[in-house]
Short mmCIF file of C-alpha atoms in Angstrom, two decimals:
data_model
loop_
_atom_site.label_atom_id
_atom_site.label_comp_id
_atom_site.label_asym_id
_atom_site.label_seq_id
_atom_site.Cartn_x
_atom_site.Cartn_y
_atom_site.Cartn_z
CA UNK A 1 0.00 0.00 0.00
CA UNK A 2 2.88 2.48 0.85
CA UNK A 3 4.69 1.58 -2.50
CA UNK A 4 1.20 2.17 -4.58
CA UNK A 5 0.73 5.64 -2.49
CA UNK A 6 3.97 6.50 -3.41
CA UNK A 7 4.16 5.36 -7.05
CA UNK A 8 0.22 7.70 -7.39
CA UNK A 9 2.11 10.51 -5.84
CA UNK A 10 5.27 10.28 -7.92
CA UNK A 11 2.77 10.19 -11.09
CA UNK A 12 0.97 13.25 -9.89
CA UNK A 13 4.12 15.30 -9.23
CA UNK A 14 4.85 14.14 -12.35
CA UNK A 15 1.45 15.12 -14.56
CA UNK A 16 1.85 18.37 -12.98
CA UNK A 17 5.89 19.15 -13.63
CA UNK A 18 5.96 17.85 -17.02
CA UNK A 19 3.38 21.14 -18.29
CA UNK A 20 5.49 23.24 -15.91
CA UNK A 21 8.53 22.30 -17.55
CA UNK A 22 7.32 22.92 -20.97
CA UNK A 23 5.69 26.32 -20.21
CA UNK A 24 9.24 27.39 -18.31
CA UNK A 25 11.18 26.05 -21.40
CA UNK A 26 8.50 27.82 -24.11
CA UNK A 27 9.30 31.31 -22.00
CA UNK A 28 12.67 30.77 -22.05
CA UNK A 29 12.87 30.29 -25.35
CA UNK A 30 10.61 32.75 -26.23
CA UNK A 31 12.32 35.31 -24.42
CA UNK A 32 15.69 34.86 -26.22
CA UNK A 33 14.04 34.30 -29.61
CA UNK A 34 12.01 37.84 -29.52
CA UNK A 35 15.75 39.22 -28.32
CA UNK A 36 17.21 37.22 -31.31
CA UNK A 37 14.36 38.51 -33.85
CA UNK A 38 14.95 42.11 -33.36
CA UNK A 39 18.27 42.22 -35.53
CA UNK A 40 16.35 40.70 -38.08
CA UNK A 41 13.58 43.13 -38.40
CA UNK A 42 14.74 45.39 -41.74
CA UNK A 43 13.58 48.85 -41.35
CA UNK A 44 11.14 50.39 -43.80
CA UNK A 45 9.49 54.09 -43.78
CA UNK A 46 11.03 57.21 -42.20
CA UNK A 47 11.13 57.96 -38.08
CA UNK A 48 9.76 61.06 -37.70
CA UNK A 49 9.76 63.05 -34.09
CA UNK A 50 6.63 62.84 -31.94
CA UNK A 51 5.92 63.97 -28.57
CA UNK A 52 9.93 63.59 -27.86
CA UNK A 53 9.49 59.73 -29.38
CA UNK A 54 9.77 58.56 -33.20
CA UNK A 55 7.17 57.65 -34.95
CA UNK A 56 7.35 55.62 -38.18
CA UNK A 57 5.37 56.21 -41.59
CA UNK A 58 5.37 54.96 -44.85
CA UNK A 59 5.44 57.58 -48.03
CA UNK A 60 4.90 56.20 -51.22
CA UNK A 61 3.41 57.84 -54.44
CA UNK A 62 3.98 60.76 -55.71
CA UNK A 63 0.24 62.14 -56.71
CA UNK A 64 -1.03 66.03 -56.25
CA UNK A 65 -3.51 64.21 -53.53
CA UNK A 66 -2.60 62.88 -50.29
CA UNK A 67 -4.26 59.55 -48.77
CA UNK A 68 -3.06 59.08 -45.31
CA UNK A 69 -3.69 55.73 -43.59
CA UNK A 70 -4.50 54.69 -40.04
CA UNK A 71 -4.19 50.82 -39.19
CA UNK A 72 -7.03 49.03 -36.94
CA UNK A 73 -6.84 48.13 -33.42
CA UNK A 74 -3.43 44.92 -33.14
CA UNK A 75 -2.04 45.76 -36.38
CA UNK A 76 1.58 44.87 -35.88
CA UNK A 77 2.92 46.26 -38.84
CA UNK A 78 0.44 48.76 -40.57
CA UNK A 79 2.71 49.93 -42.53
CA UNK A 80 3.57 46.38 -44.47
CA UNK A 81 -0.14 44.91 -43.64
CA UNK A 82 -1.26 48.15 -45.84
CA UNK A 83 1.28 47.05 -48.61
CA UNK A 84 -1.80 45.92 -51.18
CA UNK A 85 -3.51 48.69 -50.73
CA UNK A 86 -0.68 51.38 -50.95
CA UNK A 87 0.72 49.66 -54.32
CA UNK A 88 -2.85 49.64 -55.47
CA UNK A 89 -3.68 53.90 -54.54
CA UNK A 90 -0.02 54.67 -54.88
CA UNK A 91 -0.20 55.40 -58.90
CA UNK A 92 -2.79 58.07 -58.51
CA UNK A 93 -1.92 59.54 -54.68
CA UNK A 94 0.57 60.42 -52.23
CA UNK A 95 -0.12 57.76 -49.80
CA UNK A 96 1.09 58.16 -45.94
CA UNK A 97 0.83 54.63 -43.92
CA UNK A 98 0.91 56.07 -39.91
CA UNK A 99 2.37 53.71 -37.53
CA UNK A 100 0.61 54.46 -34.43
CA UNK A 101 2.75 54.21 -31.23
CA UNK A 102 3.01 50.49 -30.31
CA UNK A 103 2.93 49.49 -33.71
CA UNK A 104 5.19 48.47 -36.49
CA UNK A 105 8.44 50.38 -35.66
CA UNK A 106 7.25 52.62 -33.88
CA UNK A 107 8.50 53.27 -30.34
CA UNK A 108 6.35 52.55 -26.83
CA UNK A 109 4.67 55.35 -25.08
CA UNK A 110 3.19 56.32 -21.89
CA UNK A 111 0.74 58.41 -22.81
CA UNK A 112 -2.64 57.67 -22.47
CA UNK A 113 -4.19 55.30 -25.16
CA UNK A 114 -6.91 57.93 -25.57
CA UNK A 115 -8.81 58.87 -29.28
CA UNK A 116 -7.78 62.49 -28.54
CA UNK A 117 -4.31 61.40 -27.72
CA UNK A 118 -4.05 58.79 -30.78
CA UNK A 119 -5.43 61.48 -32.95
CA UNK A 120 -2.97 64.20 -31.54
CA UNK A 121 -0.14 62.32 -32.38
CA UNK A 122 -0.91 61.38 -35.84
CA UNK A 123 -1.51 64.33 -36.41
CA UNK A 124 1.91 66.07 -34.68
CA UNK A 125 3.31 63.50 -37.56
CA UNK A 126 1.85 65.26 -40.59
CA UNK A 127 2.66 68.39 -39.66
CA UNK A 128 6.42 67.22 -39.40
CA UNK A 129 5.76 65.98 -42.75
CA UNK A 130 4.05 68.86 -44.14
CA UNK A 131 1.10 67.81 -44.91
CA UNK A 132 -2.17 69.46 -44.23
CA UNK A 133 -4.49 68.59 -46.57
CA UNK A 134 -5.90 64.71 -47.69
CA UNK A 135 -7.92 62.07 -47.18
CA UNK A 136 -7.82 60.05 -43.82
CA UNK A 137 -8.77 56.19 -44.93
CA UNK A 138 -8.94 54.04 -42.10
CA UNK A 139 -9.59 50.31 -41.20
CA UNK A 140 -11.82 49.47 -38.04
CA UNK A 141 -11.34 51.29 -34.82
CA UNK A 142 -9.66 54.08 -36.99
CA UNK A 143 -13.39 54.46 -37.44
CA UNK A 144 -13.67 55.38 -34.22
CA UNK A 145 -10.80 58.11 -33.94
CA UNK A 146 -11.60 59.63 -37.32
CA UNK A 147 -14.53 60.66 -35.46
CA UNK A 148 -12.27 62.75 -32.89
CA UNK A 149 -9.86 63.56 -36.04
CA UNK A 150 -12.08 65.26 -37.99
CA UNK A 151 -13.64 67.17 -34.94
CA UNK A 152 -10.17 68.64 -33.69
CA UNK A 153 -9.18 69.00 -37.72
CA UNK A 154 -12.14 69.73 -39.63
CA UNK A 155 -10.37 72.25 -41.90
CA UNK A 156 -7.35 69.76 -42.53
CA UNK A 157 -9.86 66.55 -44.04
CA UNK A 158 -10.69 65.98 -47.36
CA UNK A 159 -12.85 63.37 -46.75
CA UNK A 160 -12.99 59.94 -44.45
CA UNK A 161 -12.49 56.47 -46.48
CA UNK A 162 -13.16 53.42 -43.69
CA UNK A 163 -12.47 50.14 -44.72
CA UNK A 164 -14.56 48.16 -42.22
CA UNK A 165 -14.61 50.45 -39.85
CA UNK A 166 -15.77 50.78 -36.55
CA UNK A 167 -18.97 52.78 -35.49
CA UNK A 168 -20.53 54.30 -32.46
CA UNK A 169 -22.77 52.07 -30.24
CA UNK A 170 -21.76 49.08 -32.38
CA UNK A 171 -22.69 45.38 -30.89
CA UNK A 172 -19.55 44.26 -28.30
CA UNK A 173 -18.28 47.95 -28.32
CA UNK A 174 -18.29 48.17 -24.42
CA UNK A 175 -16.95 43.93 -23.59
CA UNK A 176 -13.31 44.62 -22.40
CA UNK A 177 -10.36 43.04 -24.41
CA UNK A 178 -8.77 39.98 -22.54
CA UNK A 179 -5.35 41.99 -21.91
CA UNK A 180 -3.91 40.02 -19.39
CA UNK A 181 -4.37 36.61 -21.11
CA UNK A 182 -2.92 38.03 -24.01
CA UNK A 183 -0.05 39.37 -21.98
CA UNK A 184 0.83 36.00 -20.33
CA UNK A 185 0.28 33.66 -23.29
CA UNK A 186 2.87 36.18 -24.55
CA UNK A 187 5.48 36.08 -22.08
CA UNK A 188 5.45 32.37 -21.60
CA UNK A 189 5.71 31.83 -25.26
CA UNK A 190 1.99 30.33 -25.77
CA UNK A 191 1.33 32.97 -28.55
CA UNK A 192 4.31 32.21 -30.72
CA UNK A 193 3.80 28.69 -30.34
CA UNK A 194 0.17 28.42 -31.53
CA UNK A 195 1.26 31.25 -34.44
CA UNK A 196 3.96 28.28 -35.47
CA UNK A 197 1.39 26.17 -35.73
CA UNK A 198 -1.38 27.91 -37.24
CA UNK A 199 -2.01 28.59 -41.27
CA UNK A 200 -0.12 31.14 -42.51
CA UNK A 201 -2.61 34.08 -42.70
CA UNK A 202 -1.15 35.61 -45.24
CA UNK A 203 -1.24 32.76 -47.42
CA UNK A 204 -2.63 33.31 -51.02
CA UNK A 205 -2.76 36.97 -50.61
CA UNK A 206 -0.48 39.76 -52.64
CA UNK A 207 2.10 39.61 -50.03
CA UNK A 208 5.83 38.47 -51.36
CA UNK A 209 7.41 36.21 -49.11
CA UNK A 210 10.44 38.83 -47.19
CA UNK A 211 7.13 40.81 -46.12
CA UNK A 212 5.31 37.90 -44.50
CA UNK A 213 8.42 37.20 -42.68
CA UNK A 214 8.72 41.12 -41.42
CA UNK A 215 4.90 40.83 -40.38
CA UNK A 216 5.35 37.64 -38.78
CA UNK A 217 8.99 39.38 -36.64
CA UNK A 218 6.99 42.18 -35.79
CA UNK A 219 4.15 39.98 -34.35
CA UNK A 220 5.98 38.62 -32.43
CA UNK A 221 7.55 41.85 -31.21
CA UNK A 222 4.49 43.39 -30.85
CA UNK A 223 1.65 41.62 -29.85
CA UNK A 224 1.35 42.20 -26.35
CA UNK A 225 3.09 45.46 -26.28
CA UNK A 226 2.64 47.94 -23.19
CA UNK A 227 1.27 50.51 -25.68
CA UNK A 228 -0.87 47.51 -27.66
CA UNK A 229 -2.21 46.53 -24.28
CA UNK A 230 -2.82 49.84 -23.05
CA UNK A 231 -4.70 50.73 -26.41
CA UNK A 232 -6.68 47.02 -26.22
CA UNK A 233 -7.51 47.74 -22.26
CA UNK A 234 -9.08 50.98 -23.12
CA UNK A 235 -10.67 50.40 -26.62
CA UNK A 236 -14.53 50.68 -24.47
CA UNK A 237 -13.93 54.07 -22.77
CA UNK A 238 -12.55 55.52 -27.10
CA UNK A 239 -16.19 53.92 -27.94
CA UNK A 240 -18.27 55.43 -25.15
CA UNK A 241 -16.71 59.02 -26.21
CA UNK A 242 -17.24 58.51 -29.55
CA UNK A 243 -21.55 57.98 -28.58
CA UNK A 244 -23.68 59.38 -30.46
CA UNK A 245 -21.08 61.78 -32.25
CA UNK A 246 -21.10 62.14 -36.47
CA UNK A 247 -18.99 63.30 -38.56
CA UNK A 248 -19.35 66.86 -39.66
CA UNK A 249 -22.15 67.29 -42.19
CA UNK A 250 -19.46 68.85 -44.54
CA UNK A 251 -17.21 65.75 -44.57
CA UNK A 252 -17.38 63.34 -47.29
CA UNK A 253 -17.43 59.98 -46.02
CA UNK A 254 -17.19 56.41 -48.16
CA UNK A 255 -17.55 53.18 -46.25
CA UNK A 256 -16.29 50.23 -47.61
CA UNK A 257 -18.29 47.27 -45.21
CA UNK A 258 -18.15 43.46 -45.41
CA UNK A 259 -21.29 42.70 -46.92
CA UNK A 260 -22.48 39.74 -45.24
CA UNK A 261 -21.60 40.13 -41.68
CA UNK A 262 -22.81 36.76 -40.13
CA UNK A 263 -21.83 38.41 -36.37
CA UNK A 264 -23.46 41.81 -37.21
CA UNK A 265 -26.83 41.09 -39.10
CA UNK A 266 -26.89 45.08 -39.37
CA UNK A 267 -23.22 45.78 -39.77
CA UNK A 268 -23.93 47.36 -43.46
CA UNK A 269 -27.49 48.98 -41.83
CA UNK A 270 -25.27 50.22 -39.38
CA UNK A 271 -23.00 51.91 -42.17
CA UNK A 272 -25.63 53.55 -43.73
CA UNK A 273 -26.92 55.27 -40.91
CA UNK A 274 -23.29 56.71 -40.58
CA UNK A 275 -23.04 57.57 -43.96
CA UNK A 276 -26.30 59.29 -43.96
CA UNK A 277 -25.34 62.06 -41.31
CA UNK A 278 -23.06 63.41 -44.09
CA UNK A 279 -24.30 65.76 -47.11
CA UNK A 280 -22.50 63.62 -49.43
CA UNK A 281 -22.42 59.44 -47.74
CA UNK A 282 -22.01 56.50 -49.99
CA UNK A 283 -21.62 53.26 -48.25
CA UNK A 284 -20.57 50.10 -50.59
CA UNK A 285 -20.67 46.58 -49.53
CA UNK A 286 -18.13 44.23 -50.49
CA UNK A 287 -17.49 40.26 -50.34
CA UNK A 288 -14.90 39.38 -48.00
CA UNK A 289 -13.63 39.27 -43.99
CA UNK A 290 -12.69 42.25 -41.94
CA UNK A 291 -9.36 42.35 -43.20
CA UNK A 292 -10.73 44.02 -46.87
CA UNK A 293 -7.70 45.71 -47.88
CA UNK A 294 -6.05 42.36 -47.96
CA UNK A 295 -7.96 40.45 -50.73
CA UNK A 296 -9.75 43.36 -52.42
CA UNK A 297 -7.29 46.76 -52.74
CA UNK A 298 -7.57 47.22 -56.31
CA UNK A 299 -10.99 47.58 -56.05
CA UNK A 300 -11.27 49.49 -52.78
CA UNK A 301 -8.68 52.02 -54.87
CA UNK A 302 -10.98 52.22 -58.11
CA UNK A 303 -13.84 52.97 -56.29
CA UNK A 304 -11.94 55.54 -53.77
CA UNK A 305 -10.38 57.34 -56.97
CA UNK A 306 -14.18 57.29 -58.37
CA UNK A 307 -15.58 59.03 -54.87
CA UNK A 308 -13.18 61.27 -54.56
CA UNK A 309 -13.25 62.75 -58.42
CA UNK A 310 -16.89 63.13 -58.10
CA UNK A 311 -16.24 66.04 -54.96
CA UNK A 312 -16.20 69.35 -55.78
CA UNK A 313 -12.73 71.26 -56.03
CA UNK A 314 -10.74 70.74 -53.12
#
């Protein structure tokens, strides 16, 4: 009997080590890999100063009209996940691909992950550039600061392009983001080991095979940064500000939605509420996932070139 109790509680020191062992070895080696990665991340867009950080954006084009884009909400790399869509507006506009703080190669911040702090800094980076004038095009929460953006900058906006994007009072807006899961299956290398396993989610799409690799470092790098996290854990207090606000009736606004929304019957109802608070609204469904830009830029580019030309003189 005393061999037997000893032999069950050998086994259950055992069952219980053995997943201790792995997770220590996983954070381990996840902790020297992410160290390891950073030499291999290639830099790509210009650092430009911003509230005594550096900022990075993307400039491509070379067009009389300026496009500038804002990423959604865990977008490690805006600037490369945008790649589709720049090459595809890039032949007709100046196109400006923001790195947000916490993003890309951008650097960390402490400042508050507040729209009129998110907004505020963009915007500190296109005056460094010069620029003062364009469309802001953004993809899902960007819906949600364009809001503040073109409140604080009416005189500076062109018109609003969302691609999927986020809108007041949606369903889920106020359910808080699981921030310190996401932190922890970080750290102890959970998150890199299911990505390792997982399909390639760029596979299939316009995407050459150095910038999946780049995305894929900079996931890794940045998927449960402080600033991430910080913008993740207060995501519900940006949408409760944003309530009941519209753009100004002056703005142009196109919406590019998912058209069949099987989590958001109304998504596209939704959209067209939005886009009827403006003088000139036009809201166009398309076939795809929330991600549009990735499988669908050429035509999200036709029909922003179409939009735009049909404004008056600007």
């Amino acid at each position: 009997m005393r061999k037997l109790r000893r032999i069950v509680l050998v086994t259950v020191v055992a069952i219980i080590a053995i997943p201790v062992l792995l997770l220590a070895t996983a954070a381990t080696y996840n902790f020297f890999a992410t160290r390891s990665e950073a030499s291999d991340i290639t830099s790509y867009g210009r650092l430009v100063p911003v509230d005594g950080k550096m900022m990075n954006v993307v400039v491509s084009g070379q067009g009389s009209e300026t496009i500038v884009l804002l990423p959604g909400l865990g977008t490690a790399a805006p600037g490369l996940d945008y790649q589709p869509l720049i090459t595809a507006l890039s032949s007709q506009y100046k196109v400006v691909a923001v790195e947000p703080f916490g993003t890309g190669l951008s650097d960390q911040t402490d400042a508050a992950r507040s729209s009129a702090n998110i907004v505020r800094e963009v915007h500190e980076a296109l005056q460094y550039l010069g620029i003062d004038r364009y469309v802001l095009m953004g993809h899902s929460i960007a819906g949600i600061y364009a809001l503040t953006y073109a409140a604080e900058y009416p005189d500076e906006l062109v018109a609003f392009v969302g691609i999927d994007s986020s809108v007041p009072g949606q369903p889920g807006w106020d359910e808080p983001l699981p921030t310190e899961a996401i932190d922890i299956a970080h750290d102890v290398g959970l998150t890199r080991l299911l990505t390792a396993f997982a399909d390639d989610p760029y596979a299939g799409l316009p995407y050459d095979q150095q910038t999946k690799e780049q995305i894929e470092l900079l996931s890794n790098k940045n998927s449960a940064a402080p600033t991430l996290l910080k913008e993740m854990e207060n995501a519900p207090a940006n949408f409760a500000s944003a309530s009941g606000t519209t753009f100004p009736e002056s703005l142009p606004v196109l919406l590019f939605v998912v058209a069949n929304d099987t989590d958001v019957p109304e998504w596209v109802d939704l959209h067209r509420q939005q886009a009827a608070s403006v003088h000139t609204g036009q809201v166009i469904p398309l076939p795809g996932e929330h991600y549009l830009h990735h499988t669908l830029s050429p035509e999200i580019a036709r029909d922003t070139a179409t939009f735009l030309a049909s404004l008056p003189l600007r």
